[in-house]
XYZ file of N, CA and C in Angstrom:
564
model
N 12.977 -6.791 -37.838
C 13.645 -6.923 -37.238
C 13.161 -5.779 -35.928
N 12.100 -4.909 -36.241
C 11.486 -4.075 -35.254
C 10.171 -5.115 -34.908
N 9.726 -6.285 -35.645
C 8.930 -6.676 -34.893
C 9.203 -8.023 -33.938
N 10.731 -8.259 -34.027
C 11.103 -9.026 -32.908
C 11.015 -8.708 -31.500
N 11.316 -6.885 -31.587
C 11.800 -6.785 -30.749
C 10.167 -6.709 -30.364
N 9.115 -6.228 -30.650
C 8.096 -6.145 -29.807
C 7.259 -7.436 -29.356
N 7.659 -8.437 -29.734
C 7.182 -9.492 -29.893
C 8.124 -10.026 -28.258
N 9.994 -9.551 -28.208
C 9.587 -9.898 -27.088
C 9.395 -9.211 -25.907
N 8.802 -8.149 -25.892
C 8.555 -6.929 -24.836
C 7.056 -7.700 -24.423
N 6.397 -8.127 -25.540
C 5.332 -8.475 -25.021
C 5.247 -9.690 -24.128
N 6.449 -10.428 -24.464
C 6.411 -11.858 -23.883
C 7.101 -11.630 -22.178
N 7.927 -10.637 -22.247
C 7.988 -10.244 -20.764
C 7.670 -10.326 -19.199
N 6.329 -9.746 -19.781
C 5.178 -9.208 -18.630
C 4.539 -10.378 -18.720
N 4.610 -11.335 -17.060
C 4.199 -12.141 -16.847
C 3.063 -12.108 -15.555
N 2.640 -10.761 -15.256
C 1.691 -10.110 -14.566
C 0.485 -9.871 -15.688
N -0.712 -10.394 -15.272
C -2.044 -10.564 -16.268
C -2.762 -9.444 -15.392
N -2.862 -8.222 -15.634
C -3.301 -6.945 -15.071
C -5.569 -7.917 -15.381
N -5.818 -7.472 -14.533
C -7.285 -7.853 -14.770
C -8.464 -6.781 -14.323
N -7.461 -5.768 -13.914
C -8.371 -4.981 -13.575
C -9.741 -4.292 -13.712
N -10.954 -3.511 -13.309
C -11.952 -3.708 -14.139
C -11.995 -1.932 -14.570
N -12.201 -1.664 -16.022
C -12.050 -0.588 -16.418
C -13.180 0.138 -16.412
N -14.226 -0.339 -16.052
C -15.813 0.544 -15.701
C -15.982 0.515 -14.396
N -15.179 0.972 -13.474
C -15.769 1.746 -12.357
C -16.791 2.391 -11.557
N -17.620 2.749 -10.658
C -18.794 3.147 -10.852
C -18.261 5.015 -10.505
N -18.660 5.720 -10.200
C -18.520 7.180 -10.417
C -17.522 7.359 -9.055
N -18.242 7.064 -7.726
C -17.406 7.229 -6.609
C -16.756 6.323 -5.997
N -15.899 5.414 -6.722
C -15.238 4.293 -6.551
C -13.824 4.599 -5.798
N -13.460 4.263 -5.011
C -12.440 4.509 -4.413
C -11.042 3.175 -4.504
N -10.371 3.257 -5.368
C -9.709 1.785 -5.628
C -7.865 2.250 -5.608
N -7.300 0.832 -5.411
C -5.994 0.782 -5.707
C -5.788 -0.255 -5.545
N -4.565 -0.609 -6.924
C -3.870 -1.531 -7.228
C -3.271 -2.516 -6.986
N -3.207 -3.935 -6.343
C -2.593 -5.060 -5.549
C -2.083 -5.727 -6.079
N -1.075 -6.367 -6.245
C -0.731 -7.422 -7.059
C -0.938 -8.956 -5.962
N -1.505 -10.178 -6.367
C -1.658 -10.912 -5.461
C -1.549 -12.537 -6.052
N -1.496 -13.329 -5.550
C -1.602 -14.465 -5.667
C -2.681 -15.421 -7.007
N -2.319 -15.669 -7.838
C -3.267 -15.371 -8.736
C -3.546 -17.349 -8.485
N -4.965 -16.929 -7.916
C -5.719 -18.301 -7.640
C -6.183 -19.162 -9.162
N -5.852 -19.424 -10.180
C -5.690 -19.857 -11.334
C -4.592 -20.136 -12.218
N -3.408 -20.080 -10.752
C -2.013 -20.446 -11.643
C -1.884 -21.955 -12.003
N -0.816 -21.964 -12.939
C -0.412 -23.197 -13.069
C 0.786 -23.180 -12.639
N 1.339 -22.516 -12.407
C 2.838 -22.298 -11.487
C 2.697 -21.637 -10.191
N 3.208 -22.484 -8.357
C 3.275 -21.800 -7.495
C 3.823 -20.132 -7.842
N 3.863 -19.098 -7.161
C 3.985 -17.915 -7.803
C 3.653 -16.752 -8.668
N 3.032 -17.152 -9.624
C 1.872 -15.911 -10.099
C 1.398 -15.306 -9.657
N 1.349 -14.056 -10.141
C 0.559 -12.853 -9.459
C -0.203 -12.642 -10.864
N -1.251 -11.350 -10.218
C -1.896 -11.248 -10.697
C -2.163 -9.782 -10.195
N -2.876 -8.725 -10.848
C -3.239 -7.297 -10.832
C -4.635 -7.166 -10.686
N -4.868 -6.670 -8.776
C -6.628 -7.082 -8.719
C -6.752 -4.895 -8.333
N -8.165 -4.759 -7.873
C -8.173 -3.365 -7.927
C -8.879 -3.777 -6.386
N -8.245 -3.339 -5.110
C -9.364 -3.147 -4.307
C -9.541 -2.053 -3.287
N -11.262 -2.177 -3.144
C -11.432 -1.214 -2.497
C -10.825 -0.435 -1.418
N -10.463 0.812 -0.767
C -9.752 1.819 -0.008
C -11.377 2.513 0.083
N -12.342 2.844 -0.355
C -13.216 3.211 0.569
C -13.619 3.898 1.761
N -14.175 2.586 2.098
C -14.710 2.474 3.618
C -13.569 1.780 4.575
N -12.554 1.624 4.073
C -11.353 0.915 5.028
C -10.524 1.631 5.146
N -9.828 1.927 5.913
C -9.052 3.186 6.141
C -8.198 2.456 6.369
N -7.506 0.897 7.093
C -6.558 0.355 7.130
C -5.877 0.245 5.474
N -6.469 -0.472 4.863
C -6.023 -0.435 3.460
C -5.780 0.652 3.055
N -6.238 1.574 3.271
C -5.881 3.267 2.706
C -4.243 3.361 3.070
N -3.914 3.618 4.225
C -3.278 3.710 4.993
C -2.328 2.731 3.638
N -2.247 1.455 4.334
C -1.374 0.340 3.868
C -1.022 0.746 1.695
N -2.159 1.081 0.755
C -2.240 1.184 -0.376
C -1.375 2.363 -0.674
N -1.684 3.324 0.409
C -0.283 4.650 0.214
C 0.956 4.719 1.093
N 1.330 3.560 1.194
C 2.307 3.280 1.625
C 2.745 4.141 3.429
N 1.798 4.065 3.931
C 1.875 5.269 5.050
C 1.837 3.700 6.445
N 2.095 2.930 6.219
C 1.785 1.733 7.045
C 2.242 0.861 6.295
N 3.578 -0.019 7.185
C 4.082 -1.210 6.350
C 3.141 -2.626 6.843
N 3.607 -3.553 6.278
C 2.684 -4.851 5.725
C 2.788 -5.787 7.162
N 3.694 -5.396 8.467
C 3.536 -5.326 10.001
C 2.468 -5.439 10.184
N 2.386 -3.933 10.254
C 0.814 -3.085 10.431
C -0.443 -3.387 10.084
N -0.002 -3.391 9.220
C -1.335 -4.177 8.437
C -1.722 -5.564 8.798
N -1.382 -6.242 8.709
C -1.272 -7.295 9.229
C -1.842 -7.383 10.382
N -1.360 -6.445 11.503
C -1.606 -6.607 12.914
C -3.021 -5.939 13.241
N -2.934 -5.113 12.023
C -4.411 -4.212 12.349
C -5.487 -5.524 11.614
N -5.098 -6.243 10.719
C -6.354 -7.574 9.979
C -6.526 -8.339 10.631
N -5.687 -8.742 11.880
C -5.429 -9.357 12.922
C -6.564 -8.838 13.915
N -6.204 -7.662 14.256
C -7.749 -7.034 15.778
C -8.954 -7.421 14.930
N -9.007 -6.986 13.966
C -10.386 -6.631 13.071
C -10.865 -8.446 12.706
N -10.117 -9.293 12.842
C -10.696 -10.695 12.595
C -10.761 -11.047 14.396
N -10.230 -10.389 15.391
C -10.293 -11.263 16.783
C -11.614 -10.571 17.176
N -11.718 -9.196 16.941
C -12.974 -8.234 17.352
C -14.255 -8.895 16.421
N -13.909 -9.341 15.088
C -15.436 -10.087 14.725
C -15.460 -11.484 15.258
N -14.490 -12.240 15.611
C -14.561 -13.708 16.349
C -15.390 -13.532 17.554
N -15.195 -12.497 18.298
C -15.425 -12.068 20.043
C -16.695 -11.774 19.530
N -17.673 -11.080 18.741
C -19.188 -10.630 18.469
C -19.734 -11.649 19.344
N -20.765 -11.487 19.804
C -21.773 -12.329 19.691
C -22.996 -11.150 19.903
N -23.313 -10.324 18.426
C -24.721 -9.789 18.546
C -25.712 -9.821 18.013
N -26.472 -9.331 17.374
C -27.669 -9.636 16.998
C -27.428 -11.044 15.633
N -28.208 -12.121 15.727
C -27.956 -13.011 14.879
C -28.936 -13.247 13.823
N -28.888 -13.836 12.817
C -30.045 -13.981 11.765
C -30.956 -15.206 12.313
N -32.334 -15.726 12.320
C -32.599 -16.524 12.678
C -32.836 -17.723 11.256
N -32.593 -18.956 11.872
C -31.931 -19.996 11.330
C -33.138 -21.051 11.104
N -34.061 -20.906 10.059
C -35.034 -21.384 9.221
C -35.069 -23.183 9.672
N -33.829 -23.818 9.675
C -33.485 -25.065 9.811
C -33.784 -25.604 11.422
N -33.730 -24.538 12.595
C -34.019 -24.807 13.863
C -35.543 -25.342 14.135
N -35.872 -25.868 15.524
C -37.051 -25.741 15.942
C -37.808 -24.560 16.869
N -38.726 -24.139 15.792
C -39.548 -23.121 16.836
C -40.046 -23.068 18.284
N -39.618 -22.707 18.874
C -40.169 -22.782 20.124
C -40.710 -21.860 21.263
N -41.622 -21.309 20.920
C -41.997 -19.738 21.908
C -41.290 -18.210 21.243
N -40.604 -18.384 20.423
C -39.606 -17.857 19.747
C -38.430 -16.932 20.357
N -38.633 -18.039 21.425
C -36.978 -18.189 21.980
C -35.815 -18.522 21.345
N -34.981 -18.057 21.272
C -33.548 -18.311 20.825
C -32.786 -18.858 21.745
N -32.029 -20.344 22.291
C -31.395 -19.784 22.851
C -29.712 -20.115 22.155
N -28.945 -19.150 23.478
C -27.912 -18.692 22.920
C -26.686 -20.386 22.307
N -25.680 -19.554 21.327
C -24.995 -21.119 21.284
C -23.793 -20.666 22.443
N -23.439 -22.139 22.429
C -22.370 -21.891 24.172
C -20.543 -20.841 23.189
N -20.211 -20.319 23.617
C -19.132 -19.587 23.678
C -17.793 -20.706 22.974
N -17.530 -20.435 21.812
C -16.361 -21.359 21.408
C -15.119 -21.073 21.692
N -14.122 -21.867 21.763
C -12.635 -21.861 22.581
C -12.315 -20.918 21.539
N -12.365 -20.628 19.703
C -11.611 -19.733 19.226
C -12.024 -18.280 19.529
N -13.615 -18.420 20.142
C -14.382 -16.479 20.537
C -14.019 -16.340 21.728
N -13.386 -17.451 22.758
C -12.671 -16.868 23.976
C -11.275 -16.348 24.402
N -10.452 -17.310 23.120
C -9.688 -16.940 22.835
C -9.134 -15.453 22.193
N -10.291 -15.007 21.295
C -10.073 -13.936 20.749
C -10.399 -12.826 22.004
N -11.368 -13.192 22.869
C -11.685 -11.883 23.765
C -10.620 -11.915 24.642
N -9.596 -13.358 24.733
C -8.555 -12.604 26.283
C -7.416 -12.063 24.996
N -7.224 -12.606 24.026
C -6.263 -11.672 22.852
C -7.132 -9.881 23.038
N -7.732 -9.812 22.840
C -8.848 -8.099 22.699
C -8.218 -7.415 24.621
N -8.544 -8.840 25.207
C -8.688 -8.097 26.645
C -6.553 -7.341 26.965
N -6.186 -8.261 26.219
C -4.318 -8.432 26.608
C -4.406 -6.862 25.838
N -4.632 -6.810 24.635
C -4.811 -5.231 23.402
C -4.774 -4.285 24.175
N -6.068 -4.498 25.392
C -6.515 -3.183 26.236
C -5.913 -2.589 27.081
N -5.313 -3.822 27.689
C -4.396 -3.481 29.000
C -3.349 -3.078 28.237
N -2.166 -3.216 27.042
C -1.252 -2.404 26.751
C -1.329 -1.525 25.937
N -2.606 -1.399 25.726
C -2.734 0.004 24.703
C -3.349 0.919 25.209
N -4.001 0.977 26.460
C -4.284 2.165 27.538
C -6.159 2.298 26.903
N -6.340 3.076 27.843
C -7.675 3.795 27.280
C -7.890 4.037 26.175
N -7.367 5.118 26.278
C -6.751 6.015 24.842
C -6.732 5.743 23.588
N -5.674 4.239 23.489
C -5.495 4.038 22.656
C -6.327 2.839 21.775
N -6.823 1.919 22.833
C -8.019 1.271 22.591
C -9.226 2.061 22.300
N -9.678 3.009 22.633
C -10.515 3.868 22.087
C -10.109 4.231 20.418
N -8.735 4.503 20.339
C -9.156 5.030 18.926
C -8.494 4.042 18.196
N -7.952 3.013 18.118
C -7.975 1.346 17.888
C -8.978 0.868 17.122
N -10.047 1.368 18.151
C -11.635 0.386 17.838
C -12.133 1.658 17.155
N -12.030 3.240 17.115
C -13.032 3.727 15.909
C -11.996 4.022 14.818
N -10.689 3.734 14.656
C -10.501 3.161 12.781
C -11.234 1.898 12.444
N -10.337 0.731 13.284
C -10.563 -0.699 13.100
C -11.836 -0.899 12.954
N -12.712 -0.708 13.432
C -14.052 -1.403 14.113
C -15.184 -0.319 13.305
N -14.932 0.865 13.559
C -16.191 1.696 13.121
C -15.447 2.302 11.879
N -14.612 2.195 11.150
C -13.991 2.664 9.961
C -13.745 4.349 10.187
N -13.445 5.449 11.127
C -13.498 6.251 11.177
C -12.498 7.100 10.805
N -12.297 8.165 9.851
C -10.872 8.842 9.303
C -10.225 9.985 11.020
N -8.742 9.773 10.700
C -8.429 11.118 11.648
C -9.501 12.150 12.002
N -9.890 13.183 11.379
C -10.765 14.106 11.068
C -11.539 13.710 11.456
N -12.865 12.559 12.202
C -13.987 12.131 12.505
C -13.342 12.115 14.142
N -12.870 11.649 14.150
C -12.263 10.996 15.256
C -11.750 12.709 16.323
N -11.308 13.174 15.451
C -10.879 15.263 16.058
C -12.140 15.491 16.242
N -13.274 15.289 14.968
C -14.623 16.260 15.586
C -15.411 15.504 16.382
N -15.263 14.181 16.356
C -16.047 13.465 17.889
C -15.743 13.585 19.023
N -14.226 14.165 18.923
C -13.700 14.451 20.791
C -13.895 16.119 20.844
N -14.278 16.608 19.653
C -13.628 18.312 19.834
C -12.876 18.944 19.792
N -11.466 18.191 18.913
C -10.320 18.674 19.000
C -10.238 18.075 17.262
N -10.460 19.594 16.812
C -10.640 19.492 14.904
C -9.449 20.391 14.736
N -8.449 20.673 15.126
C -7.461 20.994 14.395
C -6.552 20.240 13.582
N -5.642 20.688 12.610
C -4.857 20.236 12.332
C -4.145 19.323 13.276
N -2.941 19.772 14.261
C -2.649 19.754 15.443
C -2.735 18.238 15.901
N -4.288 18.386 16.242
C -4.947 16.775 17.466
C -4.737 16.020 15.769
N -5.591 16.181 14.663
C -5.446 15.157 13.491
C -3.938 14.271 13.786
N -2.697 15.074 13.774
C -1.381 14.615 13.209
C -1.689 13.725 15.219
N -1.916 14.459 15.710
C -1.194 13.550 17.038
C -1.986 12.076 16.889
N -3.454 12.525 16.385
C -4.221 11.277 16.271
C -3.327 10.065 15.474
N -3.119 10.652 14.337
C -2.369 9.803 13.465
C -0.957 8.761 13.828
N -0.408 10.285 14.811
C 0.867 9.192 15.693
C 0.544 8.805 16.339
N -0.727 8.766 17.419
C -1.095 7.369 18.037
C -1.327 6.534 17.609
N -2.063 6.515 16.804
C -2.699 5.314 15.823
C -1.685 4.285 15.201
N -0.564 4.814 14.599
C 1.058 4.148 14.181
C 1.570 3.926 14.954
N 1.488 4.054 16.641
C 1.970 3.762 17.675
C 1.546 2.355 17.892
N 0.413 2.321 17.916
C -1.106 1.600 18.502
C -0.696 0.675 17.338
N -0.345 0.380 16.186
C -0.201 -0.230 15.078
C 1.061 -1.383 15.531
N 1.970 -0.652 15.549
C 3.535 -1.379 16.270
C 2.973 -1.987 17.266
N 2.452 -1.656 18.326
C 1.960 -2.572 19.279
C 1.771 -3.538 18.758
N 0.338 -3.266 18.378
C -0.860 -4.967 17.525
C -0.029 -5.838 16.931
N 1.089 -5.497 15.552
C 1.816 -5.883 14.876
C 2.699 -6.850 16.298
N 3.145 -6.162 17.033
C 4.204 -6.879 18.460
C 3.443 -7.839 18.924
N 2.063 -7.820 19.455
C 0.942 -8.754 20.052
C 1.064 -10.040 18.952
N 0.600 -9.392 17.780
C 0.296 -10.644 17.267
C 1.294 -11.523 16.421
N 2.921 -10.876 16.470
C 3.936 -11.631 16.070
C 4.285 -11.776 13.996
N 3.932 -10.134 14.176
C 3.964 -9.934 12.584
C 5.271 -9.143 12.719
N 6.048 -8.739 13.946
C 7.321 -7.999 14.119
C 8.172 -8.360 14.455
N 9.497 -8.254 14.992
C 10.391 -8.650 16.001
C 10.262 -7.292 17.110
N 10.389 -6.533 15.948
C 11.552 -5.283 17.608
C 9.846 -3.936 17.367
N 10.104 -3.088 18.410
C 8.946 -1.777 18.137
C 9.429 -0.886 16.898
N 8.283 -0.113 16.225
C 8.709 1.086 15.985
C 9.408 0.678 14.393
N 9.254 -0.352 13.643
C 9.596 -0.538 12.464
C 8.862 0.246 11.139
N 7.851 0.549 11.391
C 7.088 0.904 10.103
C 7.335 2.297 10.177
N 6.531 2.801 9.015
C 6.655 4.434 8.296
C 5.709 5.383 9.461
N 5.840 6.525 9.158
C 5.163 7.545 9.892
C 4.334 7.377 8.806
N 2.833 7.834 9.011
C 1.270 8.484 8.831
C 1.620 9.629 8.558
């Protein structure tokens, strides 16, 4: 009789746990449920570990301090920032070498659209909001580091920067279309 109950409880779990149990000493991870890429049926999920060590946005999301729309808005901003950048590029050995001069590739339509969205975001967030979003989402700084950088290290200023960043994320999720009304997220 007890054996039948044990089998039934093992069959009830459909989410496969594929988390690693031998993590590095300084790892900071959070469990997250994602779609199974090897699933036989659509909608099957697996539990994986996401590194949150150098990702402030993922840390806030995994600790339920921001909602899904704010997280997606932040990721969309990061994607646009990466697309718009035209910084140092690796040498392409397949291209013909001509006196060491590299010609710049033309700007793509995707890059142009990303720059237009970033310009709109900068106008809507203002100079302070844009700098705060850039510091957190591009440079990966914490609220404490932002306060130290600006010479404002009290707890009151950290709380102010956290609230202001929350407002900026609310604006980003509206701009990118992940939310339909402002202020729907949780407070940091």
